[in-house]
CSV table of C-alpha atoms and ligand atoms in Angstrom, one decimal:
chain,number,residue,atom,x,y,z
A,1,MET,CA,-22.8,4.4,-21.7
A,2,LYS,CA,-20.1,7.2,-22.0
A,3,PRO,CA,-20.8,10.1,-20.0
A,4,ASN,CA,-21.5,13.1,-22.4
A,5,ASN,CA,-19.8,15.7,-20.2
A,6,LEU,CA,-16.5,14.7,-18.6
A,7,GLU,CA,-15.3,18.2,-17.7
A,8,SER,CA,-17.3,18.6,-14.2
A,9,LEU,CA,-15.1,15.9,-12.9
A,10,TRP,CA,-11.5,16.7,-11.7
A,11,MET,CA,-10.0,13.4,-11.8
A,12,PRO,CA,-7.2,12.4,-9.0
A,13,PHE,CA,-3.6,11.5,-10.1
A,14,THR,CA,-4.8,11.7,-13.7
A,15,PRO,CA,-3.8,13.8,-16.8
A,16,ASN,CA,-7.3,15.1,-17.0
A,17,LYS,CA,-6.8,16.9,-20.4
A,18,SER,CA,-5.4,13.7,-22.2
A,19,PHE,CA,-7.9,11.4,-20.6
A,20,LYS,CA,-10.8,13.4,-21.5
A,21,LYS,CA,-9.8,13.4,-25.2
A,22,ASP,CA,-9.5,9.5,-25.1
A,23,PRO,CA,-11.5,8.2,-22.0
A,24,ARG,CA,-11.0,4.7,-20.4
A,25,ILE,CA,-14.5,3.9,-18.9
A,26,ILE,CA,-15.1,0.9,-16.6
A,27,VAL,CA,-18.7,-0.1,-16.2
A,28,GLY,CA,-18.5,-3.4,-14.6
A,29,ALA,CA,-16.3,-6.2,-13.0
A,30,LYS,CA,-16.3,-9.7,-12.2
A,31,ASP,CA,-13.7,-11.9,-10.7
A,32,MET,CA,-10.5,-11.1,-12.7
A,33,HIS,CA,-11.9,-8.7,-15.2
A,34,PHE,CA,-13.3,-5.4,-15.4
A,35,ILE,CA,-15.9,-4.5,-18.4
A,36,SER,CA,-15.3,-1.4,-20.3
A,37,ASP,CA,-18.0,0.8,-21.7
A,38,ASP,CA,-17.6,-0.8,-25.3
A,39,GLY,CA,-18.3,-4.3,-23.7
A,40,ARG,CA,-14.7,-5.7,-23.5
A,41,ASP,CA,-13.3,-7.9,-20.7
A,42,ILE,CA,-10.2,-6.3,-19.3
A,43,LEU,CA,-7.9,-8.5,-17.6
A,44,ASP,CA,-7.2,-6.9,-14.2
A,45,ALA,CA,-3.4,-7.4,-13.5
A,46,THR,CA,-3.3,-4.7,-10.7
A,47,ALA,CA,-6.2,-5.7,-8.4
A,48,GLY,CA,-7.7,-2.2,-8.9
A,49,LEU,CA,-5.1,-0.2,-7.1
A,50,TRP,CA,-3.6,-3.0,-5.3
A,51,CYS,CA,-6.7,-3.4,-3.2
A,52,VAL,CA,-9.3,-6.1,-5.0
A,53,ASN,CA,-7.3,-9.1,-3.5
A,54,ALA,CA,-10.4,-11.4,-3.6
A,55,GLY,CA,-11.2,-10.5,-7.1
A,56,HIS,CA,-14.3,-8.5,-8.2
A,57,GLY,CA,-17.9,-8.8,-7.4
A,58,ARG,CA,-17.7,-11.2,-4.5
A,59,LYS,CA,-21.2,-12.1,-3.2
A,60,LYS,CA,-20.4,-12.7,0.2
A,61,ILE,CA,-19.2,-9.2,0.6
A,62,GLN,CA,-22.2,-8.0,-1.3
A,63,ASP,CA,-24.4,-9.7,0.9
A,64,ALA,CA,-22.6,-8.7,4.2
A,65,VAL,CA,-22.8,-5.0,2.9
A,66,TYR,CA,-26.4,-5.1,2.1
A,67,ASN,CA,-27.5,-6.8,5.4
A,68,GLN,CA,-25.4,-4.4,7.4
A,69,ILE,CA,-27.1,-1.4,5.9
A,70,GLY,CA,-30.6,-2.9,6.6
A,71,GLU,CA,-29.6,-3.7,10.2
A,72,LEU,CA,-27.4,-0.7,11.3
A,73,ASP,CA,-26.3,1.8,8.7
A,74,TYR,CA,-24.4,4.1,10.9
A,75,SER,CA,-23.6,4.7,14.4
A,76,PRO,CA,-21.4,7.4,15.8
A,77,PRO,CA,-17.7,6.1,16.8
A,78,PHE,CA,-17.0,8.6,19.7
A,79,GLN,CA,-18.4,7.7,22.8
A,80,PHE,CA,-20.6,4.8,21.3
A,81,GLY,CA,-19.6,1.2,20.1
A,82,HIS,CA,-21.3,-1.3,17.8
A,83,PRO,CA,-20.4,-5.0,17.9
A,84,LYS,CA,-18.6,-5.3,14.5
A,85,GLN,CA,-15.9,-3.1,15.1
A,86,PHE,CA,-14.9,-4.9,18.2
A,87,GLU,CA,-15.2,-8.2,16.4
A,88,LEU,CA,-13.0,-6.7,13.5
A,89,ALA,CA,-10.3,-5.5,15.8
A,90,ASN,CA,-10.2,-8.9,17.6
A,91,ARG,CA,-9.8,-10.6,13.9
A,92,LEU,CA,-7.2,-8.3,13.2
A,93,ALA,CA,-5.3,-8.7,16.3
A,94,GLU,CA,-5.6,-12.4,16.0
A,95,MET,CA,-4.2,-12.2,12.5
A,96,PHE,CA,-1.4,-9.5,12.8
A,97,PRO,CA,1.8,-10.3,14.6
A,98,GLU,CA,2.0,-11.1,18.3
A,99,LYS,CA,1.7,-8.2,20.5
A,100,MET,CA,0.0,-6.2,17.8
A,101,ASN,CA,-3.4,-6.1,19.6
A,102,HIS,CA,-4.9,-2.7,19.3
A,103,VAL,CA,-6.7,-1.2,16.2
A,104,PHE,CA,-7.5,2.4,15.5
A,105,PHE,CA,-9.9,2.7,12.5
A,106,SER,CA,-10.1,5.4,9.7
A,107,ASN,CA,-11.2,5.4,6.0
A,108,SER,CA,-8.3,5.2,3.8
A,109,GLY,CA,-4.2,4.3,3.7
A,110,SER,CA,-3.6,8.0,3.9
A,111,GLU,CA,-5.6,8.3,7.2
A,112,ALA,CA,-4.2,5.2,8.5
A,113,VAL,CA,-0.8,6.7,8.1
A,114,ASP,CA,-1.4,10.0,9.6
A,115,SER,CA,-3.1,8.2,12.4
A,116,ALA,CA,0.1,6.2,12.9
A,117,LEU,CA,2.2,9.5,12.9
A,118,LYS,CA,0.0,11.3,15.5
A,119,ILE,CA,-0.2,8.2,17.6
A,120,ALA,CA,3.7,7.9,17.7
A,121,LEU,CA,3.8,11.6,18.9
A,122,ALA,CA,1.2,11.4,21.4
A,123,TYR,CA,2.8,8.0,22.6
A,124,GLN,CA,6.1,9.7,23.0
A,125,ARG,CA,4.7,12.7,24.9
A,126,ALA,CA,2.6,10.3,27.2
A,127,ARG,CA,5.5,8.3,28.4
A,128,GLY,CA,7.6,11.5,29.3
A,129,LYS,CA,9.5,11.7,26.2
A,130,ALA,CA,8.0,15.0,24.9
A,131,SER,CA,11.2,15.9,22.8
A,132,LYS,CA,11.0,13.0,20.6
A,133,THR,CA,9.0,14.9,17.8
A,134,ARG,CA,10.8,14.1,14.8
A,135,LEU,CA,9.4,11.8,12.1
A,136,ILE,CA,11.7,9.8,9.7
A,137,GLY,CA,10.7,8.8,6.3
A,138,ARG,CA,12.5,7.5,3.1
A,139,GLU,CA,13.5,8.7,0.0
A,140,ARG,CA,10.9,7.2,-2.8
A,141,GLY,CA,8.5,6.5,0.0
A,142,TYR,CA,4.8,6.8,-0.4
A,143,HIS,CA,2.4,7.1,2.3
A,144,GLY,CA,-0.7,8.6,0.8
A,145,VAL,CA,-1.5,12.2,0.4
A,146,GLY,CA,-2.5,13.9,3.7
A,147,PHE,CA,0.3,16.6,4.9
A,148,GLY,CA,1.7,14.0,7.2
A,149,GLY,CA,1.9,11.4,4.5
A,150,ILE,CA,3.6,13.7,2.0
A,151,SER,CA,6.0,15.1,4.5
A,152,VAL,CA,7.3,11.5,5.2
A,153,GLY,CA,6.9,10.5,1.8
A,154,GLY,CA,9.7,10.8,-0.7
A,155,MET,CA,8.1,11.3,-4.1
A,156,VAL,CA,9.2,15.0,-5.4
A,157,LYS,CA,6.0,15.5,-7.4
A,158,ASN,CA,3.7,14.7,-4.2
A,159,ARG,CA,5.5,17.2,-2.3
A,160,MET,CA,6.9,20.1,-4.3
A,161,TYR,CA,3.6,21.9,-5.2
A,162,PHE,CA,2.5,21.8,-1.4
A,163,GLY,CA,4.5,24.3,0.6
A,164,SER,CA,6.8,23.5,3.5
A,165,LEU,CA,5.1,20.6,4.8
A,166,LEU,CA,5.5,19.2,8.4
A,167,SER,CA,8.5,20.6,10.4
A,168,GLY,CA,11.1,18.2,11.9
A,169,VAL,CA,11.0,15.5,9.1
A,170,ASP,CA,14.1,13.9,7.7
A,171,HIS,CA,14.4,11.1,5.3
A,172,LEU,CA,16.7,7.9,5.0
A,173,ARG,CA,18.3,7.2,1.6
A,174,HIS,CA,16.3,4.8,-0.5
A,175,THR,CA,17.3,1.2,-1.2
A,176,HIS,CA,17.3,1.2,-5.0
A,177,ASN,CA,20.5,0.2,-6.7
A,178,PRO,CA,20.2,-0.8,-10.3
A,179,GLU,CA,24.0,-0.7,-10.6
A,180,LEU,CA,24.1,-3.8,-8.4
A,181,ASN,CA,20.6,-5.3,-8.2
A,182,SER,CA,18.9,-5.0,-11.6
A,183,PHE,CA,16.9,-8.2,-12.8
A,184,THR,CA,17.1,-9.8,-9.4
A,185,LYS,CA,14.5,-12.4,-8.7
A,186,GLY,CA,13.1,-11.6,-5.2
A,187,LEU,CA,15.0,-9.9,-2.7
A,188,PRO,CA,18.2,-7.9,-4.0
A,189,GLU,CA,21.4,-9.0,-2.3
A,190,HIS,CA,23.2,-5.8,-1.9
A,191,GLY,CA,21.9,-2.8,0.2
A,192,ALA,CA,21.1,-4.1,3.8
A,193,ASP,CA,23.7,-1.5,5.0
A,194,LEU,CA,21.6,1.3,3.8
A,195,ALA,CA,19.8,0.8,7.1
A,196,ASP,CA,22.8,2.4,8.7
A,197,ASP,CA,21.6,5.7,7.3
A,198,LEU,CA,19.4,6.0,10.2
A,199,GLU,CA,22.7,6.4,12.4
A,200,ARG,CA,23.6,9.2,10.3
A,201,ILE,CA,20.4,11.0,10.9
A,202,VAL,CA,20.6,10.1,14.6
A,203,GLN,CA,23.9,11.7,14.7
A,204,LEU,CA,22.8,14.8,13.2
A,205,HIS,CA,19.4,15.4,15.2
A,206,ASP,CA,19.9,13.0,18.3
A,207,ALA,CA,17.7,9.9,19.0
A,208,SER,CA,16.2,12.0,21.7
A,209,THR,CA,14.5,14.0,19.2
A,210,ILE,CA,13.2,11.4,17.0
A,211,ALA,CA,9.7,9.7,17.5
A,212,ALA,CA,9.4,7.1,14.6
A,213,VAL,CA,10.6,5.9,11.4
A,214,ILE,CA,8.1,5.1,8.7
A,215,VAL,CA,8.9,2.8,5.6
A,216,GLU,CA,7.0,0.7,3.3
A,217,PRO,CA,8.3,-3.2,3.7
A,218,ILE,CA,8.1,-3.0,-0.2
A,219,ALA,CA,7.8,0.4,-1.9
A,220,GLY,CA,5.1,0.1,-4.3
A,221,SER,CA,3.9,3.3,-5.9
A,222,THR,CA,7.6,4.5,-6.7
A,223,GLY,CA,8.0,1.9,-9.0
A,224,VAL,CA,8.2,-1.6,-6.8
A,225,LEU,CA,11.3,-1.6,-4.8
A,226,PRO,CA,11.9,-4.8,-2.7
A,227,PRO,CA,14.0,-4.3,0.3
A,228,PRO,CA,17.5,-5.7,0.1
A,229,LYS,CA,18.1,-8.9,2.0
A,230,GLY,CA,18.3,-8.3,5.8
A,231,TYR,CA,17.7,-4.4,5.6
A,232,LEU,CA,14.2,-4.4,7.3
A,233,LYS,CA,16.0,-6.4,10.3
A,234,LYS,CA,18.8,-4.2,10.7
A,235,LEU,CA,16.2,-1.1,10.6
A,236,ARG,CA,14.4,-2.6,13.3
A,237,GLU,CA,17.4,-3.2,15.5
A,238,LEU,CA,18.6,0.4,15.1
A,239,CYS,CA,15.1,1.7,15.9
A,240,THR,CA,15.2,-0.6,19.4
A,241,LYS,CA,18.9,0.4,19.9
A,242,HIS,CA,17.5,4.2,19.8
A,243,ASP,CA,14.4,3.9,21.3
A,244,ILE,CA,12.5,5.1,18.2
A,245,LEU,CA,9.2,3.7,16.9
A,246,LEU,CA,9.2,1.6,13.7
A,247,ILE,CA,6.2,2.0,11.6
A,248,PHE,CA,5.3,-0.4,8.5
A,249,ASP,CA,3.1,1.2,6.0
A,250,GLU,CA,1.4,-2.1,4.6
A,251,VAL,CA,-1.3,-0.3,2.8
A,252,ILE,CA,-0.4,-2.7,-0.3
A,253,SER,CA,1.6,-5.4,1.5
A,254,ALA,CA,-1.1,-6.5,4.0
A,255,PHE,CA,-3.7,-9.3,3.4
A,256,GLY,CA,-1.9,-11.7,1.4
A,257,ARG,CA,0.2,-9.7,-1.3
A,258,MET,CA,3.3,-11.5,0.4
A,259,GLY,CA,1.5,-15.0,1.0
A,260,THR,CA,1.3,-13.8,4.5
A,261,PRO,CA,-1.4,-11.5,6.6
A,262,THR,CA,1.4,-8.9,6.5
A,263,ALA,CA,4.8,-8.4,5.1
A,264,SER,CA,6.1,-8.2,8.7
A,265,GLU,CA,5.6,-11.9,8.9
A,266,PHE,CA,7.0,-12.4,5.8
A,267,PHE,CA,10.3,-10.6,6.8
A,268,ASP,CA,10.0,-11.9,10.3
A,269,VAL,CA,10.4,-8.1,11.6
A,270,THR,CA,7.7,-6.8,13.8
A,271,PRO,CA,7.3,-3.0,13.6
A,272,ASP,CA,5.5,-1.1,16.6
A,273,ILE,CA,2.8,0.0,14.3
A,274,ILE,CA,1.2,-1.4,10.9
A,275,CYS,CA,-0.8,0.8,8.8
A,276,CYS,CA,-3.1,-0.9,6.6
A,277,ALA,CA,-6.4,-0.2,4.2
A,278,LYS,CA,-7.2,-1.4,0.6
A,279,ALA,CA,-7.8,-5.3,0.7
A,280,LEU,CA,-9.0,-4.8,4.4
A,281,THR,CA,-12.3,-4.5,2.7
A,282,ASN,CA,-11.4,-6.0,-0.6
A,283,ALA,CA,-11.8,-2.3,-1.5
A,284,VAL,CA,-15.5,-2.5,-1.5
A,285,ILE,CA,-15.9,0.2,1.2
A,286,PRO,CA,-13.2,2.3,2.0
A,287,MET,CA,-11.5,1.5,5.4
A,288,GLY,CA,-8.1,2.0,7.0
A,289,ALA,CA,-6.6,0.7,10.2
A,290,THR,CA,-3.6,1.5,12.3
A,291,VAL,CA,-2.5,-1.5,14.4
A,292,VAL,CA,-0.3,-0.8,17.5
A,293,GLN,CA,1.7,-3.0,19.8
A,294,ASP,CA,0.4,-3.4,23.5
A,295,HIS,CA,3.1,-1.1,25.0
A,296,ILE,CA,2.0,1.8,23.0
A,297,TYR,CA,-2.0,1.4,23.7
A,298,GLU,CA,-1.1,0.5,27.5
A,299,SER,CA,1.2,3.5,27.8
A,300,MET,CA,-1.5,5.8,26.2
A,301,LEU,CA,-4.1,4.5,28.6
A,302,ASP,CA,-1.9,4.6,31.7
A,303,ASN,CA,-0.2,8.2,31.2
A,304,ALA,CA,-3.2,10.1,29.8
A,305,ASP,CA,-3.7,13.5,31.2
A,306,ALA,CA,-7.2,13.7,30.1
A,307,PRO,CA,-10.3,11.1,30.1
A,308,ILE,CA,-9.9,10.9,26.3
A,309,GLU,CA,-6.5,9.4,25.7
A,310,LEU,CA,-6.0,10.2,22.0
A,311,PHE,CA,-7.7,13.3,20.7
A,312,HIS,CA,-8.1,11.9,17.2
A,313,GLY,CA,-10.9,10.2,15.1
A,314,TYR,CA,-13.2,10.4,12.1
A,315,THR,CA,-16.8,10.4,11.6
A,316,TYR,CA,-16.5,7.1,9.9
A,317,SER,CA,-13.9,5.3,12.0
A,318,GLY,CA,-15.1,1.8,12.2
A,319,HIS,CA,-18.1,2.4,9.9
A,320,PRO,CA,-20.5,-0.6,10.4
A,321,VAL,CA,-20.9,-1.1,6.6
A,322,ALA,CA,-17.1,-1.0,6.4
A,323,CYS,CA,-16.6,-3.4,9.1
A,324,ALA,CA,-19.0,-5.8,7.6
A,325,ALA,CA,-17.3,-5.5,4.5
A,326,ALA,CA,-14.0,-6.4,6.0
A,327,LEU,CA,-15.3,-9.4,8.1
A,328,ALA,CA,-16.9,-10.8,4.9
A,329,SER,CA,-13.4,-10.4,3.1
A,330,LEU,CA,-11.2,-11.8,5.8
A,331,ASP,CA,-13.5,-14.9,5.7
A,332,ILE,CA,-12.9,-15.1,1.9
A,333,TYR,CA,-9.3,-14.8,2.3
A,334,LYS,CA,-9.4,-17.7,4.9
A,335,GLU,CA,-12.0,-20.1,3.5
A,336,GLU,CA,-10.5,-19.8,0.0
A,337,GLY,CA,-6.9,-20.1,1.3
A,338,LEU,CA,-6.0,-17.3,-0.8
A,339,PHE,CA,-2.7,-16.3,0.8
A,340,GLU,CA,-1.5,-19.9,0.4
A,341,ARG,CA,-2.7,-19.6,-3.3
A,342,ALA,CA,-0.4,-16.2,-3.6
A,343,VAL,CA,2.8,-18.0,-2.6
A,344,GLU,CA,2.3,-20.5,-5.3
A,345,SER,CA,1.1,-17.9,-8.0
A,346,ALA,CA,4.0,-15.8,-7.1
A,347,LYS,CA,6.5,-18.6,-8.4
A,348,HIS,CA,4.8,-18.5,-11.8
A,349,MET,CA,4.7,-14.7,-11.7
A,350,GLN,CA,8.4,-14.3,-11.1
A,351,GLU,CA,9.2,-16.6,-14.1
A,352,ALA,CA,6.6,-15.0,-16.3
A,353,ALA,CA,7.8,-11.4,-15.4
A,354,HIS,CA,11.6,-12.3,-15.9
A,355,SER,CA,10.7,-13.5,-19.4
A,356,LEU,CA,10.6,-10.0,-20.5
A,357,LYS,CA,14.3,-9.6,-20.0
A,358,GLY,CA,15.8,-8.7,-23.4
A,359,THR,CA,12.4,-7.0,-24.5
A,360,LYS,CA,13.0,-3.7,-26.5
A,361,ASN,CA,13.8,-0.9,-23.9
A,362,VAL,CA,13.6,-3.0,-20.8
A,363,ILE,CA,16.1,-2.0,-18.2
A,364,ASP,CA,15.1,-3.8,-15.1
A,365,ILE,CA,12.5,-6.4,-13.7
A,366,ARG,CA,11.8,-6.7,-9.9
A,367,ASN,CA,9.6,-9.0,-8.2
A,368,MET,CA,8.5,-10.1,-4.6
A,369,GLY,CA,5.3,-12.0,-3.4
A,370,LEU,CA,2.7,-11.6,-5.8
A,371,ILE,CA,4.0,-8.2,-7.0
A,372,ALA,CA,6.3,-7.7,-10.2
A,373,ALA,CA,7.5,-4.6,-12.0
A,374,VAL,CA,9.2,-4.2,-15.6
A,375,GLU,CA,11.1,-1.0,-15.8
A,376,ILE,CA,11.5,0.7,-19.2
A,377,GLN,CA,14.0,3.2,-20.3
A,378,ALA,CA,12.6,6.6,-20.0
A,379,LYS,CA,12.5,8.6,-23.2
A,380,ASP,CA,14.8,11.5,-23.4
A,381,GLY,CA,13.2,14.4,-21.8
A,382,ALA,CA,9.8,12.8,-21.5
A,383,ILE,CA,10.0,10.9,-18.0
A,384,GLY,CA,6.9,8.7,-17.9
A,385,ALA,CA,5.7,9.0,-21.6
A,386,ARG,CA,6.7,5.2,-22.3
A,387,GLY,CA,5.1,4.0,-19.3
A,388,PHE,CA,1.9,5.9,-20.2
A,389,GLU,CA,1.7,4.7,-23.8
A,390,THR,CA,2.5,1.0,-22.7
A,391,MET,CA,-0.4,1.3,-20.1
A,392,LYS,CA,-2.9,2.7,-22.8
A,393,LYS,CA,-1.7,0.1,-25.6
A,394,ALA,CA,-2.3,-2.9,-22.8
A,395,TRP,CA,-5.7,-1.2,-22.1
A,396,ASP,CA,-6.3,-1.6,-26.0
A,397,LEU,CA,-5.4,-5.1,-25.9
A,398,GLY,CA,-7.5,-6.0,-23.1
A,399,VAL,CA,-5.2,-5.8,-19.8
A,400,MET,CA,-5.1,-3.5,-17.1
A,401,ILE,CA,-1.6,-2.7,-15.9
A,402,ARG,CA,-0.4,0.3,-13.7
A,403,ALA,CA,2.4,2.7,-14.9
A,404,ASN,CA,4.3,4.5,-12.2
A,405,GLY,CA,6.6,6.7,-14.3
A,406,ASP,CA,8.3,4.1,-16.7
A,407,THR,CA,7.9,1.3,-14.4
A,408,ILE,CA,4.9,-1.0,-15.1
A,409,ALA,CA,3.7,-2.6,-12.0
A,410,PHE,CA,1.7,-6.0,-11.5
A,411,SER,CA,-0.4,-6.9,-8.6
A,412,PRO,CA,-3.3,-9.1,-9.5
A,413,PRO,CA,-6.2,-10.2,-7.2
A,414,LEU,CA,-4.9,-13.3,-5.5
A,415,ILE,CA,-7.4,-15.7,-7.4
A,416,VAL,CA,-5.3,-15.0,-10.5
A,417,GLU,CA,-4.8,-18.2,-12.7
A,418,ASN,CA,-1.5,-18.9,-14.3
A,419,SER,CA,-2.8,-18.5,-17.5
A,420,GLN,CA,-4.0,-15.0,-16.8
A,421,ILE,CA,-0.3,-14.3,-15.4
A,422,ASP,CA,0.9,-15.3,-18.9
A,423,GLN,CA,-1.6,-13.1,-20.8
A,424,MET,CA,-0.8,-10.3,-18.4
A,425,PHE,CA,2.9,-10.4,-19.6
A,426,ASP,CA,2.4,-11.2,-23.2
A,427,VAL,CA,0.2,-8.3,-23.7
A,428,THR,CA,2.7,-6.0,-21.7
A,429,LYS,CA,5.5,-7.4,-24.0
A,430,LYS,CA,3.5,-6.5,-27.2
A,431,ALA,CA,2.6,-3.1,-25.8
A,432,ILE,CA,6.2,-2.3,-25.1
A,433,GLU,CA,7.4,-3.5,-28.4
A,434,SER,CA,4.9,-1.2,-30.2
A,435,ILE,CA,6.1,1.9,-28.4
A,436,ASN,CA,8.9,4.1,-29.7
B,501,LIG,C1,2.0,2.4,1.0
B,501,LIG,C2,0.9,3.3,0.8
B,501,LIG,N1,0.5,4.1,1.8
B,501,LIG,C3,-0.8,4.8,1.6
B,501,LIG,C4,-1.5,4.8,0.4
B,501,LIG,C5,-2.5,5.7,0.5
B,501,LIG,O1,-3.7,5.0,0.5
B,501,LIG,P1,-5.2,5.9,0.2
B,501,LIG,O2,-5.0,6.0,-1.3
B,501,LIG,O3,-6.3,4.7,0.5
B,501,LIG,O4,-5.3,7.0,1.1
B,501,LIG,C6,-1.0,3.9,-0.4
B,501,LIG,C7,-1.8,3.9,-1.7
B,501,LIG,O5,-1.6,3.6,-2.7
B,501,LIG,C8,0.1,3.5,-0.4
B,501,LIG,O6,0.6,2.4,-1.5
């Protein structure tokens, strides 16, 4: 089954040279498992890339996609509508926090973020605050790979090769504090006051120049960093105080990862804008969505200086097949009670993850919702090498884990069984112990 020439494909976020010498090829998937080209079942401890929340090969989504292609394969989203995109927007408005009733569709998390940043800027201008143009991100944030996303993002390798990025961007300090918070179960105790960093930025630039702050409620791609207790509430208060929009990038946290539709409900903090993607369609068809509060949408419509209120959109915004996949996914989440199930599984995962404390080279363990991370001491002069070797060894032992540098991240589908959680961590422990 192995393709005989791997060189034509330039693989994303992958060390191409090393992969092509020793490829890991996936040829199938069902429920909690991938199938490798050598016929092995590989337990999916990462829901693919934090996206296959209902598990693989779901017949209901498959049927919805198949039927939709037969009924309406495509319709242009500019100036024309089709029923399922309105239905999906209504379903999301119902599911998301109160007042978040308006949905702009795109095709990925990166596009959902860029849409949010553009909406924030256009909104400030529409309501007569055109000087509010600065965008504030956070160190160690990941907001996808568009120029907007990498500008507000805070991962050095994702930024350093790509020029000077967007102007007028600044960053809050990150919230990771291993000295005080290592091996915390759930939310760290220390660090709520780091939200005050926004005051420093306001003092430097003045609030009259700042449009929006964007953060992940829980930073995922930089190694799973749960927010300190009280941090997000404080950030919300400061944004309100200074008339700055708060954007939550919920590309990984929406659709049950925290046991709630969004992390916003979990933290009881409502931002002005939420970006989501990934599990929206259970990853079957690419789709992103930017969901905004009423005041943003209404202000844009009331104050527009042209018949088109927002000069932004994608050929595939609200694609009918993506909408069909999303509606079927939302049905599955509800019918099977998967968000509630995640709350129960999260308790088991917390204990299983923390049982690795004391394992060779493990320097921290973090968890929140159905997310956990085991951080390994980086090798001198070779950051990420141990994480990478651990991931490869776990693959050989039949489990797909994800290495972000030297942090191993776990975010299984919400259908995971406790015995599979045990397998994930048993194999990871063996893999870590086998690495120098
Ligand atoms: C928080 C966050 N934002 C944005 C993105 C980008 O999403 P995509 O890869 O679909 O563009 C990701 C992807 O992992 C993410 O974790």
